[in-house]
């Protein structure tokens, strides 16, 4: 089993390694809920460098660190509030921040930014999301959510609905699902298709079958799990193109009930208008539990990269 230094992508991880991380994550449940105290990461400091907005990723990393007895340094809106505003490069920023912290989480709008940070930093670096590329901690927390809600991943049909072109979470979820004998239905209008090379990479593992359709009701009739995301407004250079994409799909409770089967509903959030609020009390809705699972996964990953836990 490998030791983990940086966590930039799910691609280098095997199914066994992903499952071991999820198993470790579940051991932190009582600490994450504040029922037990922990000093596992006492004396350690995490720096969060966020060049894009975030609620869940930043705060769940930070609470994971705090609940494990560690400490946190935060930079939010980093293009304006860090020396990036004066023109400092990522390479120089992380070589500075490594003097203040034992690990770094970076979210940045440029593809590959986390890789650059990891190249220059001596301390472990987490990719908190880079452009429309990858969001690996989201991918594994969603895998854990499916496992916790359904008890298995093999054999499931997952309908991934919406902006499959621009949503980095979807790429990382597909990377995670690639190890399982399951079925992924990409549900999107043709202009929001996932990058073909990403689909081919997932298929090449030889486990997950991947299909694409724009027929949302038909996909729901086959789905065990629905993974829906908003149209990613911030990835559109042309506002008119965003306006055309916005509102192309929406799921409400009546549509889920018309599918005639119990569907587990995930959404990485934030939600805009693609998922109606009347789904919130649908029995399969689990998106707020999903955001809690992010704390468990980030606790596991922090304890692994900081040398306080080991994979079997
Ligand atoms: N899921 C997710 O990345 O949410 P935030 O943008 O709030 O971090």
XYZ file of C-alpha atoms in Angstrom, residues 11-117:
107
model
C -6.137 8.557 -10.965
C -3.113 6.996 -9.197
C -5.305 5.172 -6.637
C -6.507 1.577 -6.857
C -9.908 0.377 -5.715
C -8.294 -1.208 -2.644
C -6.607 2.071 -1.718
C -9.807 4.092 -2.167
C -11.667 1.595 -0.001
C -8.980 1.709 2.684
C -9.238 5.523 2.774
C -13.041 5.272 3.077
C -12.727 2.660 5.850
C -10.336 4.935 7.735
C -12.688 7.901 7.203
C -15.563 6.055 8.861
C -13.502 5.531 12.034
C -13.598 9.324 12.577
C -17.401 9.591 12.816
C -17.669 10.375 16.549
C -14.802 12.897 16.402
C -16.327 14.601 13.353
C -19.627 14.937 15.223
C -17.907 16.403 18.283
C -18.834 13.431 20.475
C -15.190 12.519 21.097
C -12.092 14.686 21.402
C -8.872 13.974 19.494
C -5.332 15.284 19.577
C -4.170 13.206 16.638
C -2.949 16.247 14.698
C -1.931 18.394 17.672
C 1.000 20.629 16.737
C 0.200 20.431 13.018
C -0.963 23.392 10.928
C -2.987 23.327 7.698
C -2.976 26.291 5.291
C -5.965 26.727 2.980
C -5.236 28.818 -0.125
C -8.503 29.471 -1.923
C -8.366 31.533 -5.108
C -12.019 30.641 -5.807
C -15.030 30.721 -3.469
C -15.968 27.698 -1.369
C -18.252 26.768 1.479
C -17.889 23.001 1.831
C -14.339 22.218 0.722
C -12.565 24.878 2.729
C -14.688 24.680 5.857
C -14.762 20.881 5.953
C -10.960 20.735 5.584
C -10.684 23.287 8.353
C -13.103 21.559 10.721
C -11.402 18.215 9.989
C -8.091 19.731 11.082
C -9.570 21.447 14.150
C -11.545 18.383 15.286
C -8.299 16.384 15.149
C -6.530 18.892 17.400
C -4.628 20.711 14.643
C -4.669 24.366 13.647
C -5.550 26.265 10.498
C -4.321 29.286 8.517
C -6.770 30.551 5.881
C -6.463 32.662 2.780
C -9.785 33.262 1.069
C -10.362 35.237 -2.114
C -6.604 34.824 -2.518
C -6.299 36.749 -5.784
C -7.284 39.863 -3.820
C -6.141 39.152 -0.264
C -2.793 37.364 -0.758
C 0.295 38.619 -2.578
C -1.109 37.030 -5.741
C -2.716 40.474 -6.079
C 0.811 41.905 -6.455
C 1.728 39.276 -9.022
C 3.224 36.504 -6.886
C 3.304 33.088 -8.568
C 1.849 29.889 -7.100
C 5.388 28.482 -6.922
C 6.603 31.372 -4.770
C 3.475 31.426 -2.625
C 3.659 27.740 -1.655
C 7.423 27.881 -1.044
C 6.601 30.647 1.441
C 3.536 29.042 3.014
C 5.421 25.779 3.611
C 7.393 27.748 6.225
C 4.152 28.349 8.133
C 2.175 25.126 7.670
C 2.574 21.340 7.510
C 0.114 20.884 4.626
C -1.611 23.071 2.044
C -5.022 22.891 0.358
C -5.254 24.924 -2.839
C -8.289 25.774 -4.979
C -7.496 27.676 -8.142
C -9.202 28.460 -11.480
C -6.220 27.299 -13.579
C -6.026 23.690 -14.678
C -2.968 22.042 -13.148
C -2.462 24.685 -10.430
C -2.419 22.087 -7.638
C 0.187 20.074 -9.536
C 2.367 23.161 -9.777
C 1.909 23.784 -6.040
